[in-house]
mmCIF file with all atom_site columns, C-alpha atoms in Angstrom:
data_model
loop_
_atom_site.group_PDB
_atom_site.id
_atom_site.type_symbol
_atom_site.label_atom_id
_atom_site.label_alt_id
_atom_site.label_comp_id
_atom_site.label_asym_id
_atom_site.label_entity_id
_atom_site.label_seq_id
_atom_site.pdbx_PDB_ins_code
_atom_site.Cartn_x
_atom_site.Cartn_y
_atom_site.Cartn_z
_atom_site.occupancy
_atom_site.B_iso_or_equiv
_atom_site.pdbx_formal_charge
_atom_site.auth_seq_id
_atom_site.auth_comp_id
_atom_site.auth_asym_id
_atom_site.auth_atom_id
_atom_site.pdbx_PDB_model_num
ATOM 1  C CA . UNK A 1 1  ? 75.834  129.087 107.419 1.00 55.00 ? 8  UNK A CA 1
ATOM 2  C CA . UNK A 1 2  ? 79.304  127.443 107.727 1.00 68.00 ? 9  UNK A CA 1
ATOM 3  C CA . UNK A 1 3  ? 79.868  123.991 107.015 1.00 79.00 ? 10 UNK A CA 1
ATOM 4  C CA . UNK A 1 4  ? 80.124  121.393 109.329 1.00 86.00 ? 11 UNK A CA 1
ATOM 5  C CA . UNK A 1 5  ? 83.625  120.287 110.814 1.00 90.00 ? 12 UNK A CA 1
ATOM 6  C CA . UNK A 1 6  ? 81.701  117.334 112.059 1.00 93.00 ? 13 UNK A CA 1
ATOM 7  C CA . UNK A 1 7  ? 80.467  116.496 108.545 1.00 94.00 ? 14 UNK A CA 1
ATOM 8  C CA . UNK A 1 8  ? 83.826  116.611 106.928 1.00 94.00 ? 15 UNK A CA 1
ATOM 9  C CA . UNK A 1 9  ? 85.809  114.723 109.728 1.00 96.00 ? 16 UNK A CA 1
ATOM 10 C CA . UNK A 1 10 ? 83.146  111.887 109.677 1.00 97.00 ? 17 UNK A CA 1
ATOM 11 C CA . UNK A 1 11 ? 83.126  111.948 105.778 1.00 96.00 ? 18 UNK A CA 1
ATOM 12 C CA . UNK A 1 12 ? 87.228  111.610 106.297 1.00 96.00 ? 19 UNK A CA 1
ATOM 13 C CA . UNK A 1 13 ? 86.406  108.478 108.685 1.00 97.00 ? 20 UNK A CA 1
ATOM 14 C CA . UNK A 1 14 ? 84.556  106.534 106.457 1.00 96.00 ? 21 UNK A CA 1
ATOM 15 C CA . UNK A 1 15 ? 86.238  107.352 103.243 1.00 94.00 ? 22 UNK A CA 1
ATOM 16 C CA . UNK A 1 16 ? 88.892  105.305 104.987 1.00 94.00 ? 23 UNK A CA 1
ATOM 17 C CA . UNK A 1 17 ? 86.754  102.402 106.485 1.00 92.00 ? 24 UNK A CA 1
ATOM 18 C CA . UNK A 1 18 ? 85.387  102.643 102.862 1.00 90.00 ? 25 UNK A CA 1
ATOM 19 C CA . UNK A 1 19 ? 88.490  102.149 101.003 1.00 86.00 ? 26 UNK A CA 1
ATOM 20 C CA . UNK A 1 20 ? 88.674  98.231  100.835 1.00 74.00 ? 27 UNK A CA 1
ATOM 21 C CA . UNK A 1 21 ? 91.950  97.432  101.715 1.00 74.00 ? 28 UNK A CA 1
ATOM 22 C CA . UNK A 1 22 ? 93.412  95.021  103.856 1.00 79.00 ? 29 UNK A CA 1
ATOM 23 C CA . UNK A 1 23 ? 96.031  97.248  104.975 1.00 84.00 ? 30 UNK A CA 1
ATOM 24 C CA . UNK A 1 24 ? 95.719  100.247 107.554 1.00 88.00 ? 31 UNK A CA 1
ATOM 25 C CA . UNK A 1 25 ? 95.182  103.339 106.347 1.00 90.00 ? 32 UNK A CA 1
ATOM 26 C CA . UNK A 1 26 ? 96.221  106.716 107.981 1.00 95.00 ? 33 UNK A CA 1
ATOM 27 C CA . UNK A 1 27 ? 94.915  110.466 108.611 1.00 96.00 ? 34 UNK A CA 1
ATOM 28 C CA . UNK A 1 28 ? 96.830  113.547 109.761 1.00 97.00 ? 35 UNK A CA 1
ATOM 29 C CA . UNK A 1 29 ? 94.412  116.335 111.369 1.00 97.00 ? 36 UNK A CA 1
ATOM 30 C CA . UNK A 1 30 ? 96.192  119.421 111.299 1.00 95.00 ? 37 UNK A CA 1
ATOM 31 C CA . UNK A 1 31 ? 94.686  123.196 112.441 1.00 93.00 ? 38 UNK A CA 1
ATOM 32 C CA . UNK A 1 32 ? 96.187  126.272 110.903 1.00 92.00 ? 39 UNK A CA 1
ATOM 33 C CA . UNK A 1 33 ? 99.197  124.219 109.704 1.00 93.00 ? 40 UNK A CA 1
ATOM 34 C CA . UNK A 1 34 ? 99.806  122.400 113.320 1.00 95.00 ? 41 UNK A CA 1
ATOM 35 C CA . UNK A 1 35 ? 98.938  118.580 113.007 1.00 96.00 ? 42 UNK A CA 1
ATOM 36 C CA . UNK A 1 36 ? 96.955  117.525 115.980 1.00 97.00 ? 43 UNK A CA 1
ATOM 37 C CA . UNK A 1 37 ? 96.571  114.375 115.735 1.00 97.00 ? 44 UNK A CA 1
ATOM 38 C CA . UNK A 1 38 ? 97.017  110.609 113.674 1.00 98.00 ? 45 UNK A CA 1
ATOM 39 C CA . UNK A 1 39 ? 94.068  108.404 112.854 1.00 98.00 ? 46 UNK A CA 1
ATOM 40 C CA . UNK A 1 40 ? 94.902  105.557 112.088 1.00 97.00 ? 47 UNK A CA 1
ATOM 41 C CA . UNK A 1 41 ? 91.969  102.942 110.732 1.00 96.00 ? 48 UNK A CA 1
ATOM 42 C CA . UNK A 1 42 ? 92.094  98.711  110.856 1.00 95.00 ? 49 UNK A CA 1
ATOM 43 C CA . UNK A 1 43 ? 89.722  97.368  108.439 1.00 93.00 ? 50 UNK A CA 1
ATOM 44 C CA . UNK A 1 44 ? 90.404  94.020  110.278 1.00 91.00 ? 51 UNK A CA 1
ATOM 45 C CA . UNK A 1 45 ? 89.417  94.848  113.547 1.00 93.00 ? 52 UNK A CA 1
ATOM 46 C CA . UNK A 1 46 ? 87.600  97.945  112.464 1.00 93.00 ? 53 UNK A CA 1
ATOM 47 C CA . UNK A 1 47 ? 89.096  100.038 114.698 1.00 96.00 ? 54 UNK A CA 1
ATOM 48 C CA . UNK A 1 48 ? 90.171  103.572 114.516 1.00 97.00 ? 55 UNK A CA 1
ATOM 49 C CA . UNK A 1 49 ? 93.069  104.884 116.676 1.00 98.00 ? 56 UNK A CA 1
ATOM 50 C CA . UNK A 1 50 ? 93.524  108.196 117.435 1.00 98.00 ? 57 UNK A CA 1
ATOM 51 C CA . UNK A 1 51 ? 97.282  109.437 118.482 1.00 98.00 ? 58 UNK A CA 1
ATOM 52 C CA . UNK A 1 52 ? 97.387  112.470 119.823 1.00 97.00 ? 59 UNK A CA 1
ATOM 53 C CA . UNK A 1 53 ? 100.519 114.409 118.825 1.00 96.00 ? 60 UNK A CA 1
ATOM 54 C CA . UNK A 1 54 ? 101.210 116.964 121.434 1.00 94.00 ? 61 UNK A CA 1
ATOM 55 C CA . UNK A 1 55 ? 101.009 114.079 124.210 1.00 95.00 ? 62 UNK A CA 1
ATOM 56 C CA . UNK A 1 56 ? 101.537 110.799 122.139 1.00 96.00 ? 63 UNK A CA 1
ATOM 57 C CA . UNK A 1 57 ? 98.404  109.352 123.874 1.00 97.00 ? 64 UNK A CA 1
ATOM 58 C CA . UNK A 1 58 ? 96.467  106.992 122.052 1.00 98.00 ? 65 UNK A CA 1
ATOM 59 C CA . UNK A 1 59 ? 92.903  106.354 121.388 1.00 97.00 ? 66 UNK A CA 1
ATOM 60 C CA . UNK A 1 60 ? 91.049  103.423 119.886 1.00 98.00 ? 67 UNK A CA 1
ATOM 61 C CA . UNK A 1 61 ? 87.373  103.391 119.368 1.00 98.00 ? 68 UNK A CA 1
ATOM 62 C CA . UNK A 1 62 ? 85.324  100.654 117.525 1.00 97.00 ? 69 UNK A CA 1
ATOM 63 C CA . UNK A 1 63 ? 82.407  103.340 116.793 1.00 97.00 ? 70 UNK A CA 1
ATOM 64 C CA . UNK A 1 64 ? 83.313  106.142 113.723 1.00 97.00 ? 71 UNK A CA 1
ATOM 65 C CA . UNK A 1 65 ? 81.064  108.919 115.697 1.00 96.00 ? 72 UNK A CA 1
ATOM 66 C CA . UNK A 1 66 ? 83.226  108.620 118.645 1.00 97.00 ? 73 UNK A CA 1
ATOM 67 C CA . UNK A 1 67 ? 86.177  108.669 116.896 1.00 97.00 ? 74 UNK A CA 1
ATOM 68 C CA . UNK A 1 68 ? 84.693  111.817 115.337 1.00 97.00 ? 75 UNK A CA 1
ATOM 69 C CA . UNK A 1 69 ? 83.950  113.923 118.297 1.00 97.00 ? 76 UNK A CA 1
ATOM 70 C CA . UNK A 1 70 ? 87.606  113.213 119.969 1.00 97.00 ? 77 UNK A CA 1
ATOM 71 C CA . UNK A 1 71 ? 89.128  114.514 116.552 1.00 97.00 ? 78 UNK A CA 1
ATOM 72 C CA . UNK A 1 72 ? 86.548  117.593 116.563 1.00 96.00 ? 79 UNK A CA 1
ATOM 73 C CA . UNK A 1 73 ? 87.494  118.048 120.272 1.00 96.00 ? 80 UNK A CA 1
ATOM 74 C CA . UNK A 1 74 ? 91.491  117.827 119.515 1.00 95.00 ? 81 UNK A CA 1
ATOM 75 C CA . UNK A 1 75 ? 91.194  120.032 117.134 1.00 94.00 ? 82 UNK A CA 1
ATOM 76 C CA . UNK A 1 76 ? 88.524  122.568 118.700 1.00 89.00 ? 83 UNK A CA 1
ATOM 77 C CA . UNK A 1 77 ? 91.454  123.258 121.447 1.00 76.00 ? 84 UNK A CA 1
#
């Protein structure tokens, strides 16, 4: 069976929502060498923003499995 992508972008999510700073911290999601996108957490608002790197959009969600399945869906294309 292969291992989840779900699993490991979640576990990504809340290492960084885990990390106890006050400052943000970042995340580049990359497939075969292309990054995708930027996530980009707010432990004071604890919010996750999701830039999109192809289009520059951005994304915030308040809710780490959200944030999850835009990430899996970025990078799923």
């Amino acid at each position: 069976m292969e291992n989840s992508q779900l699993v490991a972008i979640i576990s990504r999510l809340d290492a960084m929502m885990k990390a106890g700073e006050s400052e943000t911290q970042s995340r580049r999601f990359e497939k075969d060498g292309d990054e995708r996108g930027v996530v980009t957490y707010n432990p004071v608002s604890k919010t996750f923003t999701l830039e999109e790197v192809a289009t520059k959009q951005k994304f915030e969600f308040d809710n780490i499995d959200l944030a999850a399945m835009e990430i899996f869906d970025l990078l799923d294309d």
